[in-house]
């Protein structure tokens, strides 16, 4: 392709609203343009990369035995009412009425349509298993579209659905899709992790994994082990329970009375010492014992953990954080260590298991009035002692030998509070987010690290949730009617493009991996007037194009500096610069990654390019 | 692909609502399913054929120098207001509001978006010419979706747009697209005609062609010459004017007074005699002269041309049909021969040229009251004599030496009416549709034939209509600001699929041409129990698949009759039937087209298939 004939409008500066570097660079490189908030046009360069991603996904889906379909974006509202999602989905579901006033949803996903389709066509176990996929435009009216293609309102998605006779079949289909996803993201050249995830709104009763591209701009937090393969998103991640003994050290800054030796304490473990730099403070000091009863201490104006920690000179890990929630109209309290964050999903799950919450109940932070009524104090002074509501205590908080806690009285905290003695430990469990430096829950030695990720893909074992609601039944070998067992498997295609741009850049612009590069080779003459340079550049362009190498020829009448800057910005893997040595048949061979330059003969340059890029 | 694992639900009977045979067959062959009126899911077999059409279109668009983009379906209403189409488009434009109550249109076409995009990015003649295209889902809320994919509400379209500095550039771009379209439709294996068309609602000031697939179900009428390349749609088609003399023969059934020899009449031409079978009656009898003045004749209850013709025993071609219209609030009359149909588009165009209609005025048939007021009679008895409204006379009506016409008095007609003597011929021209047997307007010898067609593609010279409204301006070499000159070029991708199905069928099912076939070869064992047959079928399947031939293996445990019927229905070009001769290594080689069968060795079968289908 001749650059002079291409719509490839590069920009010196990104539009002011670009929050993510991928967003800024893809606009600057002339790949995308915004039409409305969260709605983008793909220019030729962006469309080319998108096409390469689509091709890789198609190849791997086909290889995994999934069959390509194309399902409608216009979906009758009745289908969504049948699944129960029409109202639940909320304003993210774009809705419209046709000329006959019939309601439609613009598909944000296709569980309803595909379940109804397969339900109508498949009635026997002999037609199962089955896996279908499509690459298609989806619509979601995000409350806050941002980061360019990373969170858009109209986006390209690959969604696949598996249909099996039983759970074992689903497990096989799920495994095949997991393997296909690993192949896809590897081939896309992305740095990614497959993490255990929470099923969230899409529902389903089984396993689920997210595939996350590692990137600081990512909106999700990934917890992964430094030693083994364990990885999960923050909502789902577990941590190895803290050694019970270590906890008692945390009153080191307290008055002498409270800092007496602890009973039952053990020395910190050698494993923990290995990570002293990132260790929680829990393992840092010698164990101490608690007094016979908690001691009341005035803490005027100290409400937050940080304020209490500073005022009492106690590390946050020695303070109990007590938060009041309301679920189904009833208050419940949750206690975690001051250095930990409550994981509401884990709390809610336990409340459901204990019959304290119904399936449809949500967990909401209690308002100030409810806190006052339940704890006797304003928020900031609540504590677990003497509390008359269901009390969930995180196991690391429960493991503390003694701790500081709110006194349930404004302006006061209690010192030397002993879990199990001063408040009940009937409902203990993991109710917190994993934290940097926590022990890995899977291997014995690893520590957890937190990083940011972009969700590229999500796979779910849906089970029979949709097939039951939409009547997708089949007859098994015994002639008994059963619901089809389903899985669903998504990949954000346009998001993968943005994630690749996020990961593939340096200070000069984009640096495409070979598999995704919009072109393989960028040929340019330094001088637009020099005939020898022009002739050699044209010859290289013709020769490589004829051999099937995707070549972009910068034939624009621009200054060399402009051409070089644009080439860096666009990020084509190999650049052949035809300069003064053209008269000697030599060119500069530039690797965009690292920008290493080498003078080689034109023949050698062609040889190298053909070896690397010639279609097999 | 193994048929047992594929979602390929064939049906013995088509759903009751299938009006077109393509619609019925594609449903029966398990290619598509309806989700809502005019909204279809493409099942794997349908998706495969669609993919082949997409690929051919992409290749030819790329070859024509157009660059692929992907533009949003969600289009801000403001853009459509800017172009003036938001209100004009009517209920076919699907509209919705986002969560912030902002108005959007679901793109039925992308002139607005692409013009705004290019207008923002291109500011100099040096960036022109430019051509962009996309293959994308479009939405049009058709009043009456029908014929399956032929007239849907959600459909796949290729739309391309060219951007040039001047008309000469547009002419070149248009020519390149015309050539690409011919290549595309030829490669798709379609029987089609490129016809001159009317620009219609999309506007523009230049040429336009439609590409029509020939099919009886087609909603458009194509007029084409039996001898030369002339073809046009009915709205646009011209006919060679009738020889003036021939017209006078048409009073042969009148009383003797009116049937005297005509002055100025000439014998019918030899050329016309060549087509006597399809000739209009105008050339059939000897010329006669009119009386000095029209004669009033009672024609009680004879209102229609057919009734008058029967009552007076005059052929329709000897009767003047006079219709009253209202344009911009003013009545006008149009006169054509009784055997001709008025072409309202041609009438409106002439009224505009003559300053009798403004650009925005529409032509509407006058109501009975207006007719009575203007002509003195109820509809059915209006005539041109003595009429006091602007009168447009079709040239073939004007050429009649004498004719019958309504008397402007209920129950009466006039005999021996002479155009130019009894009513003015100030505004004559071509105001009728071409008719079967008319002379070709381009060549001297050909006659026109009418056939039905499906509109596959439409190309327009838009000119500066959109660039002016949306401010897509560039600076020419002299630094002067000018609007970009545009063309637009559409292909109904999903409609092409249906058109191909409409043309490629026999009494047994679909008969795909090689280029579009969902698979190249269909392998099946006659007996699902016979081991030798199974083994040979599997071997053929493996061997062909490994060689890159797209092979479908019918490995279902079904009776032979079911397999054969399904294979006929699906229409894969070559079928290899492994039957009793499997033990001798022989198979039956069946050509789906014509269903010719031949016993050949397995090796010979493979050789033939590889020669025909192996990827180059």
JSON list of N, CA, C and O in Angstrom, two decimals, chain A residues 15 33 44 53 197 270 280 288 342 345 363 406 426 454 525 533 583:
[
{"chain": "A", "resi": 15, "resn": "UNK", "atom": "N", "xyz": [-5.68, 13.73, 21.16]},
{"chain": "A", "resi": 15, "resn": "UNK", "atom": "CA", "xyz": [-6.80, 14.54, 21.66]},
{"chain": "A", "resi": 15, "resn": "UNK", "atom": "C", "xyz": [-6.77, 14.58, 23.19]},
{"chain": "A", "resi": 15, "resn": "UNK", "atom": "O", "xyz": [-6.33, 13.63, 23.83]},
{"chain": "A", "resi": 33, "resn": "UNK", "atom": "N", "xyz": [-10.80, 6.78, 15.35]},
{"chain": "A", "resi": 33, "resn": "UNK", "atom": "CA", "xyz": [-11.33, 8.11, 15.64]},
{"chain": "A", "resi": 33, "resn": "UNK", "atom": "C", "xyz": [-12.64, 7.93, 16.40]},
{"chain": "A", "resi": 33, "resn": "UNK", "atom": "O", "xyz": [-13.41, 7.03, 16.08]},
{"chain": "A", "resi": 44, "resn": "UNK", "atom": "N", "xyz": [-8.25, 2.64, 8.24]},
{"chain": "A", "resi": 44, "resn": "UNK", "atom": "CA", "xyz": [-7.65, 1.46, 7.58]},
{"chain": "A", "resi": 44, "resn": "UNK", "atom": "C", "xyz": [-6.56, 0.76, 8.40]},
{"chain": "A", "resi": 44, "resn": "UNK", "atom": "O", "xyz": [-6.53, -0.47, 8.47]},
{"chain": "A", "resi": 53, "resn": "UNK", "atom": "N", "xyz": [-6.43, -9.93, 14.34]},
{"chain": "A", "resi": 53, "resn": "UNK", "atom": "CA", "xyz": [-6.93, -10.53, 15.59]},
{"chain": "A", "resi": 53, "resn": "UNK", "atom": "C", "xyz": [-8.10, -11.46, 15.29]},
{"chain": "A", "resi": 53, "resn": "UNK", "atom": "O", "xyz": [-8.16, -12.59, 15.78]},
{"chain": "A", "resi": 197, "resn": "UNK", "atom": "N", "xyz": [-12.14, -16.45, 38.56]},
{"chain": "A", "resi": 197, "resn": "UNK", "atom": "CA", "xyz": [-12.96, -15.24, 38.61]},
{"chain": "A", "resi": 197, "resn": "UNK", "atom": "C", "xyz": [-14.29, -15.53, 39.27]},
{"chain": "A", "resi": 197, "resn": "UNK", "atom": "O", "xyz": [-14.61, -16.68, 39.59]},
{"chain": "A", "resi": 270, "resn": "UNK", "atom": "N", "xyz": [10.10, -19.03, 59.39]},
{"chain": "A", "resi": 270, "resn": "UNK", "atom": "CA", "xyz": [11.23, -18.70, 58.52]},
{"chain": "A", "resi": 270, "resn": "UNK", "atom": "C", "xyz": [10.75, -18.26, 57.12]},
{"chain": "A", "resi": 270, "resn": "UNK", "atom": "O", "xyz": [11.30, -17.34, 56.54]},
{"chain": "A", "resi": 280, "resn": "UNK", "atom": "N", "xyz": [3.65, -8.20, 55.81]},
{"chain": "A", "resi": 280, "resn": "UNK", "atom": "CA", "xyz": [2.80, -7.38, 56.66]},
{"chain": "A", "resi": 280, "resn": "UNK", "atom": "C", "xyz": [3.48, -7.23, 58.01]},
{"chain": "A", "resi": 280, "resn": "UNK", "atom": "O", "xyz": [4.30, -8.07, 58.39]},
{"chain": "A", "resi": 288, "resn": "UNK", "atom": "N", "xyz": [3.28, -10.71, 72.45]},
{"chain": "A", "resi": 288, "resn": "UNK", "atom": "CA", "xyz": [2.93, -10.17, 73.77]},
{"chain": "A", "resi": 288, "resn": "UNK", "atom": "C", "xyz": [1.56, -10.69, 74.15]},
{"chain": "A", "resi": 288, "resn": "UNK", "atom": "O", "xyz": [0.80, -11.15, 73.32]},
{"chain": "A", "resi": 342, "resn": "UNK", "atom": "N", "xyz": [-12.22, -5.33, 53.12]},
{"chain": "A", "resi": 342, "resn": "UNK", "atom": "CA", "xyz": [-13.33, -6.28, 53.10]},
{"chain": "A", "resi": 342, "resn": "UNK", "atom": "C", "xyz": [-13.68, -6.66, 51.65]},
{"chain": "A", "resi": 342, "resn": "UNK", "atom": "O", "xyz": [-13.70, -5.80, 50.78]},
{"chain": "A", "resi": 345, "resn": "UNK", "atom": "N", "xyz": [-18.08, -9.59, 48.16]},
{"chain": "A", "resi": 345, "resn": "UNK", "atom": "CA", "xyz": [-18.57, -10.77, 47.48]},
{"chain": "A", "resi": 345, "resn": "UNK", "atom": "C", "xyz": [-18.46, -12.01, 48.37]},
{"chain": "A", "resi": 345, "resn": "UNK", "atom": "O", "xyz": [-19.36, -12.85, 48.46]},
{"chain": "A", "resi": 363, "resn": "UNK", "atom": "N", "xyz": [-25.68, -6.52, 49.18]},
{"chain": "A", "resi": 363, "resn": "UNK", "atom": "CA", "xyz": [-25.02, -6.06, 50.41]},
{"chain": "A", "resi": 363, "resn": "UNK", "atom": "C", "xyz": [-24.79, -4.57, 50.28]},
{"chain": "A", "resi": 363, "resn": "UNK", "atom": "O", "xyz": [-24.20, -4.11, 49.29]},
{"chain": "A", "resi": 406, "resn": "UNK", "atom": "N", "xyz": [-12.74, -0.41, 67.94]},
{"chain": "A", "resi": 406, "resn": "UNK", "atom": "CA", "xyz": [-13.62, 0.67, 68.33]},
{"chain": "A", "resi": 406, "resn": "UNK", "atom": "C", "xyz": [-14.41, 0.27, 69.58]},
{"chain": "A", "resi": 406, "resn": "UNK", "atom": "O", "xyz": [-14.76, -0.90, 69.76]},
{"chain": "A", "resi": 426, "resn": "UNK", "atom": "N", "xyz": [-18.16, -17.12, 65.96]},
{"chain": "A", "resi": 426, "resn": "UNK", "atom": "CA", "xyz": [-19.04, -18.15, 65.39]},
{"chain": "A", "resi": 426, "resn": "UNK", "atom": "C", "xyz": [-18.97, -18.20, 63.87]},
{"chain": "A", "resi": 426, "resn": "UNK", "atom": "O", "xyz": [-19.14, -19.24, 63.26]},
{"chain": "A", "resi": 454, "resn": "UNK", "atom": "N", "xyz": [-6.30, -5.95, 32.18]},
{"chain": "A", "resi": 454, "resn": "UNK", "atom": "CA", "xyz": [-7.43, -5.65, 31.29]},
{"chain": "A", "resi": 454, "resn": "UNK", "atom": "C", "xyz": [-8.11, -6.97, 30.97]},
{"chain": "A", "resi": 454, "resn": "UNK", "atom": "O", "xyz": [-7.46, -7.90, 30.49]},
{"chain": "A", "resi": 525, "resn": "UNK", "atom": "N", "xyz": [12.03, 6.18, 1.23]},
{"chain": "A", "resi": 525, "resn": "UNK", "atom": "CA", "xyz": [13.20, 6.89, 0.75]},
{"chain": "A", "resi": 525, "resn": "UNK", "atom": "C", "xyz": [13.37, 8.13, 1.62]},
{"chain": "A", "resi": 525, "resn": "UNK", "atom": "O", "xyz": [12.38, 8.78, 1.96]},
{"chain": "A", "resi": 533, "resn": "UNK", "atom": "N", "xyz": [17.16, 6.96, -4.84]},
{"chain": "A", "resi": 533, "resn": "UNK", "atom": "CA", "xyz": [16.43, 6.51, -3.64]},
{"chain": "A", "resi": 533, "resn": "UNK", "atom": "C", "xyz": [15.01, 6.11, -4.01]},
{"chain": "A", "resi": 533, "resn": "UNK", "atom": "O", "xyz": [14.50, 5.07, -3.57]},
{"chain": "A", "resi": 583, "resn": "UNK", "atom": "N", "xyz": [22.67, 4.58, -3.97]},
{"chain": "A", "resi": 583, "resn": "UNK", "atom": "CA", "xyz": [23.49, 4.48, -5.19]},
{"chain": "A", "resi": 583, "resn": "UNK", "atom": "C", "xyz": [24.36, 3.22, -5.15]},
{"chain": "A", "resi": 583, "resn": "UNK", "atom": "O", "xyz": [24.73, 2.67, -6.19]}
]
